[in-house]
Coordinates of C-alpha atoms in Angstrom, one line a residue:
M1 CA 2.1 -8.9 -23.7
M2 CA 1.4 -12.6 -24.9
N3 CA 3.5 -13.9 -21.9
L4 CA 1.4 -12.0 -19.5
L5 CA -1.8 -13.3 -21.0
V6 CA -0.5 -16.8 -20.8
F7 CA 0.6 -16.3 -17.2
K8 CA -3.0 -14.9 -16.5
E9 CA -4.6 -18.0 -18.0
K10 CA -2.3 -20.3 -16.0
L11 CA -3.1 -18.5 -12.8
R12 CA -6.8 -18.6 -13.5
R13 CA -6.6 -22.3 -14.1
F14 CA -4.5 -22.8 -11.0
Y15 CA -7.0 -20.8 -8.9
G16 CA -9.9 -22.8 -10.3
K17 CA -8.2 -26.1 -9.6
Y18 CA -7.1 -25.3 -6.1
S19 CA -9.5 -22.7 -4.9
L20 CA -10.7 -25.0 -2.1
Y21 CA -7.2 -24.7 -0.6
L22 CA -6.2 -21.2 -1.7
I23 CA -9.2 -19.4 -0.2
P24 CA -8.4 -20.5 3.4
V25 CA -4.7 -19.5 2.8
I26 CA -5.8 -16.0 1.7
K27 CA -8.0 -15.7 4.6
F28 CA -5.2 -16.8 6.9
F29 CA -2.9 -14.2 5.5
V30 CA -5.4 -11.4 5.8
G31 CA -6.2 -12.3 9.4
F32 CA -2.6 -12.7 10.3
L33 CA -1.6 -9.3 8.7
A34 CA -4.6 -7.6 10.4
A35 CA -3.6 -8.9 13.9
W36 CA 0.0 -8.2 13.3
L37 CA -0.6 -4.6 12.3
I38 CA -3.0 -4.0 15.3
N39 CA -0.3 -5.4 17.7
S40 CA 2.4 -3.4 16.0
N41 CA 0.6 -0.1 16.1
L42 CA -1.1 -0.5 19.5
G43 CA 0.3 -3.4 21.6
F44 CA -0.7 -1.9 24.9
M45 CA -1.9 -5.3 26.4
E46 CA 1.3 -7.3 26.9
Q47 CA -0.6 -10.6 27.0
L48 CA -1.8 -10.1 23.4
D49 CA 1.4 -8.5 22.0
T50 CA 3.0 -11.8 21.1
P51 CA 3.8 -13.6 17.9
L52 CA 1.3 -16.3 18.8
V53 CA -1.7 -14.0 18.6
P54 CA -1.4 -13.2 14.9
A55 CA -0.7 -16.8 14.1
A56 CA -3.8 -18.0 16.1
F57 CA -5.9 -15.1 14.6
G58 CA -4.9 -16.0 11.1
L59 CA -5.7 -19.7 11.8
A60 CA -9.1 -18.8 13.1
S61 CA -9.7 -16.5 10.3
S62 CA -9.1 -19.1 7.6
F63 CA -12.3 -20.8 8.6
L64 CA -14.4 -17.7 9.3
P65 CA -16.3 -15.2 7.0
Y66 CA -14.6 -11.9 6.6
G67 CA -17.4 -10.2 8.6
V68 CA -16.6 -12.4 11.6
T69 CA -12.9 -11.7 11.2
A70 CA -13.5 -7.9 11.2
F71 CA -15.5 -8.4 14.4
L72 CA -12.6 -10.3 16.0
A73 CA -10.1 -7.6 14.9
G74 CA -12.4 -5.0 16.5
C75 CA -12.3 -7.0 19.8
L76 CA -8.5 -7.0 19.6
V77 CA -8.4 -3.3 19.2
L78 CA -10.9 -2.9 22.1
A79 CA -8.7 -5.1 24.3
H80 CA -5.6 -2.8 23.6
A81 CA -7.7 0.3 24.0
F82 CA -9.0 -0.7 27.4
Q83 CA -5.4 -0.9 28.7
V84 CA -5.1 2.8 27.9
S85 CA -8.5 4.3 28.8
A86 CA -12.0 2.9 29.5
E87 CA -13.6 5.9 27.9
I88 CA -11.9 5.5 24.5
S89 CA -12.7 1.8 24.5
L90 CA -16.4 2.5 25.2
I91 CA -16.4 5.0 22.4
L92 CA -14.8 2.5 20.1
L93 CA -17.2 -0.1 21.2
V94 CA -20.3 2.0 20.4
F95 CA -18.9 3.0 17.0
M96 CA -18.1 -0.6 16.1
L97 CA -21.6 -1.7 17.0
V98 CA -23.0 1.0 14.7
V99 CA -20.6 -0.2 11.9
M100 CA -21.8 -3.8 12.4
M101 CA -25.4 -2.7 12.2
L102 CA -24.7 -0.8 9.0
Y103 CA -22.7 -3.8 7.7
Y104 CA -25.4 -6.4 8.2
G105 CA -28.1 -3.9 7.1
F106 CA -26.6 -3.0 3.8
R107 CA -24.3 -5.5 2.2
P108 CA -22.7 -8.2 4.4
G109 CA -20.5 -9.5 1.5
D110 CA -18.4 -6.4 1.8
G111 CA -17.1 -7.2 5.4
Y112 CA -13.6 -7.6 4.0
L113 CA -13.5 -3.9 3.3
L114 CA -13.7 -3.2 7.0
L115 CA -10.4 -5.1 7.3
I116 CA -8.7 -4.1 4.1
T117 CA -9.2 -0.4 4.2
P118 CA -7.3 0.3 7.6
M119 CA -4.7 -2.3 6.6
L120 CA -3.9 -0.5 3.4
F121 CA -3.6 2.8 5.2
F122 CA -0.9 1.3 7.4
L123 CA 0.8 -0.1 4.4
N124 CA 0.5 3.4 2.6
L125 CA -1.7 2.0 -0.2
P126 CA -5.1 3.4 0.8
Y127 CA -5.8 5.1 -2.5
V128 CA -6.2 1.8 -4.3
V129 CA -9.3 1.0 -2.2
P130 CA -11.9 3.3 -4.0
L131 CA -10.4 2.5 -7.3
V132 CA -10.8 -1.3 -7.0
V133 CA -14.1 -1.0 -5.1
G134 CA -15.5 1.3 -7.8
L135 CA -14.4 -1.1 -10.5
S136 CA -15.8 -4.4 -8.9
G137 CA -18.2 -3.3 -6.1
S138 CA -21.4 -1.4 -5.9
L139 CA -22.4 2.1 -4.6
V140 CA -23.4 0.4 -1.3
S141 CA -19.7 -0.5 -0.8
I142 CA -19.2 3.2 0.1
V143 CA -20.5 2.5 3.6
P144 CA -17.9 -0.1 4.7
V145 CA -15.1 1.8 3.0
C146 CA -15.9 5.0 4.9
C147 CA -16.3 3.0 8.1
G148 CA -12.9 1.5 7.5
V149 CA -11.4 5.0 7.0
C150 CA -12.8 6.1 10.4
I151 CA -11.5 2.9 12.1
Y152 CA -8.0 3.7 10.8
Y153 CA -8.0 7.2 12.2
M154 CA -9.5 6.1 15.5
I155 CA -6.6 3.6 15.8
L156 CA -4.1 6.3 14.8
Y157 CA -5.6 8.6 17.5
L158 CA -5.3 5.9 20.1
Q159 CA -1.7 5.2 19.1
Q160 CA -0.6 8.9 19.1
N161 CA -2.4 9.9 22.3
A162 CA -2.0 6.8 24.5
G163 CA 0.1 8.6 27.0
V164 CA -2.3 11.6 27.3
L165 CA -5.3 9.2 27.6
A166 CA -3.7 7.0 30.2
G167 CA -2.6 9.9 32.4
S168 CA -5.6 12.2 31.8
S169 CA -5.9 14.8 34.7
L170 CA -9.6 15.5 33.9
P171 CA -11.4 14.5 37.1
E172 CA -14.9 13.8 35.7
M173 CA -15.7 11.0 33.3
A174 CA -18.1 13.2 31.4
D175 CA -15.2 15.7 30.7
R176 CA -13.1 12.9 29.5
F177 CA -15.8 11.6 27.2
I178 CA -16.4 15.0 25.7
R179 CA -12.7 15.6 25.1
I180 CA -12.2 12.3 23.4
I181 CA -15.3 12.6 21.2
H182 CA -14.2 16.1 20.2
D183 CA -10.8 14.9 19.3
V184 CA -11.8 11.8 17.4
F185 CA -14.9 13.0 15.5
G186 CA -13.6 16.5 15.1
N187 CA -10.6 15.2 13.0
E188 CA -11.0 17.1 9.7
L189 CA -8.6 14.8 7.9
M190 CA -10.6 11.7 8.7
W191 CA -13.8 13.3 7.2
V192 CA -11.9 14.6 4.1
M193 CA -10.4 11.2 3.4
A194 CA -13.8 9.6 3.9
A195 CA -15.4 12.1 1.4
A196 CA -12.6 11.6 -1.0
F197 CA -13.0 7.9 -1.0
A198 CA -16.7 8.0 -1.3
A199 CA -16.6 10.5 -4.2
A200 CA -13.9 8.5 -5.9
I201 CA -15.9 5.2 -5.7
L202 CA -18.9 7.1 -7.1
A203 CA -16.8 8.5 -10.0
V204 CA -15.2 5.2 -10.9
Y205 CA -18.4 3.2 -10.7
I206 CA -20.3 5.6 -13.0
I207 CA -17.6 5.9 -15.6
K208 CA -16.7 2.2 -15.8
N209 CA -20.3 1.5 -16.6
L210 CA -20.3 3.8 -19.6
S211 CA -20.4 2.4 -23.1
V212 CA -17.1 4.0 -24.1
D213 CA -13.8 2.4 -25.1
Y214 CA -11.3 2.0 -22.2
S215 CA -13.8 2.9 -19.7
W216 CA -12.0 1.1 -16.9
S217 CA -8.8 2.9 -17.6
I218 CA -10.6 6.3 -17.8
A219 CA -12.4 5.4 -14.5
I220 CA -9.1 4.8 -12.7
I221 CA -7.8 8.1 -13.8
A222 CA -11.0 9.8 -12.9
G223 CA -10.9 8.2 -9.5
V224 CA -7.4 9.4 -8.8
I225 CA -8.2 13.0 -9.9
T226 CA -11.3 13.0 -7.7
Q227 CA -9.3 11.9 -4.7
L228 CA -6.6 14.4 -5.2
A229 CA -9.1 17.2 -5.9
I230 CA -11.1 16.6 -2.6
I231 CA -7.9 16.2 -0.5
F232 CA -6.5 19.4 -2.1
I233 CA -9.8 21.4 -1.3
G234 CA -9.7 20.0 2.2
D235 CA -6.1 20.9 2.7
M236 CA -6.9 24.5 1.5
R237 CA -10.0 24.7 3.8
F238 CA -8.6 22.9 7.0
D239 CA -4.8 23.1 6.5
L240 CA -4.6 19.3 6.8
P241 CA -1.4 17.5 8.0
V242 CA -0.9 15.6 4.7
S243 CA 2.6 14.6 3.5
A244 CA 2.8 15.4 -0.2
G245 CA 5.6 12.9 -0.8
S246 CA 3.8 10.0 0.9
M247 CA 0.6 10.8 -0.8
I248 CA 2.2 10.9 -4.3
L249 CA 4.0 7.7 -3.7
G250 CA 0.8 6.0 -2.4
I251 CA -1.1 7.3 -5.5
I252 CA 1.5 5.9 -7.9
L253 CA 1.4 2.5 -6.2
S254 CA -2.3 2.5 -6.0
V255 CA -2.7 3.2 -9.7
L256 CA -0.3 0.5 -10.6
A257 CA -2.2 -2.0 -8.3
A258 CA -5.5 -0.9 -10.0
L259 CA -4.1 -1.4 -13.4
I260 CA -2.8 -4.9 -12.5
Y261 CA -6.3 -5.6 -11.1
Q262 CA -7.9 -4.4 -14.3
F263 CA -5.6 -6.6 -16.4
F264 CA -6.6 -9.7 -14.6
V265 CA -10.3 -9.0 -14.3
F266 CA -11.2 -6.9 -17.4
A267 CA -8.8 -7.5 -20.3
V268 CA -10.7 -6.8 -23.5
D269 CA -9.7 -6.0 -27.1
Y270 CA -11.4 -2.8 -28.2
T271 CA -10.0 -3.2 -31.8
R272 CA -12.4 -6.1 -32.4
T273 CA -15.5 -4.2 -31.1
E274 CA -18.8 -5.3 -32.7
Y275 CA -22.1 -3.4 -32.9
L276 CA -25.1 -5.6 -33.1
Q277 CA -28.8 -4.8 -33.8
Y278 CA -31.7 -7.1 -33.3
E279 CA -35.4 -6.8 -32.4
D280 CA -38.4 -8.5 -31.0
D281 CA -42.1 -7.7 -31.0
E282 CA -41.8 -4.7 -28.7
Y283 CA -38.2 -3.5 -28.8
Y284 CA -35.1 -2.7 -31.0
Y285 CA -31.9 -3.7 -29.4
Y286 CA -28.6 -2.1 -30.1
V287 CA -25.7 -4.0 -28.5
K288 CA -22.0 -3.1 -28.3
A289 CA -19.9 -6.4 -27.9
V290 CA -16.3 -6.2 -26.9
P291 CA -14.5 -9.5 -27.0
K292 CA -12.3 -10.5 -24.0
I293 CA -8.6 -11.2 -24.6
A294 CA -8.1 -14.8 -24.0
V295 CA -5.3 -17.2 -24.9
S296 CA -4.9 -20.8 -24.2
A297 CA -2.0 -21.8 -22.0
P298 CA 0.4 -23.9 -24.1
D299 CA 0.3 -27.6 -23.2
V300 CA 3.9 -28.6 -23.7
K301 CA 4.6 -32.4 -23.9
V302 CA 8.1 -33.8 -24.0
Q303 CA 8.5 -37.0 -25.9
K304 CA 11.8 -38.9 -25.9
I305 CA 12.9 -40.3 -29.2
Y306 CA 15.2 -43.2 -29.1
S307 CA 17.3 -44.5 -31.9
R308 CA 17.7 -48.2 -32.6
R309 CA 21.2 -48.1 -31.2
N310 CA 20.0 -46.6 -27.8
V311 CA 17.2 -49.2 -27.6
R312 CA 19.7 -52.0 -28.2
R313 CA 21.9 -50.6 -25.4
E314 CA 19.1 -50.3 -23.0
R315 CA 18.0 -53.9 -23.7
N316 CA 21.6 -55.1 -23.2
D317 CA 21.9 -53.3 -20.0

């Protein structure tokens, strides 16, 4: 345990010292991975389906806010969708415009969630999103997370139905619009997952703010149970196409990721909890103080000790 705490302290110092360079690197990695996942799962426009596009996308993302990166990722999705069907691209465009309005109207600082949520779905780690967001975000963060869930299932629909959409035999554009809207927004799995994520964020946020010992750990467990309960109820109601094995593996990995996040962000020692009481002219204050677990990274200095014989040898040489 002590070695982990020392590593955490070294990592914190390293980030504080080189954050000016690390932040662009992280943004580059997020942008590169986002563009690579889009091209890997869509890739309908051959001009964009090249290794240079993710590299250029990541390079541009390293200098841009996450909200702008999410907008550019949406443009990349629209470009691939337009190669399949003008109708689906128009529907995606309208939805993304609504998302951007919600994004700038509520909390622009959560723009990274519009990117991270679909990305983690593709990486089979989506269940970590409501856990970490509930621990470190706010209730307003529910909006970009749910929008990210919808974006993922829209991309999935485009990927799975590209052949049908491209070769649609429906003669009227209105008929094609109605069919696509019905298929996209009538996806029960999408709405169940959005509801599960929203409820999990709410549960985690409420519990982690309680004045109880190990509130963050309890909140993580409650968030997992909330997600599983809503998905189970949705499966019983709508007979959802959910893979139990993939879901269980994703839940386990997500819990591990959330616990690692808790260790690096909220490591406290409940055995040294203190209860303080003080007052002013109007109020009595009862405060529960829980100290953080902090260790100093060992500063090892190596000093060479020479004997007189070695000094004489060096002088003679």
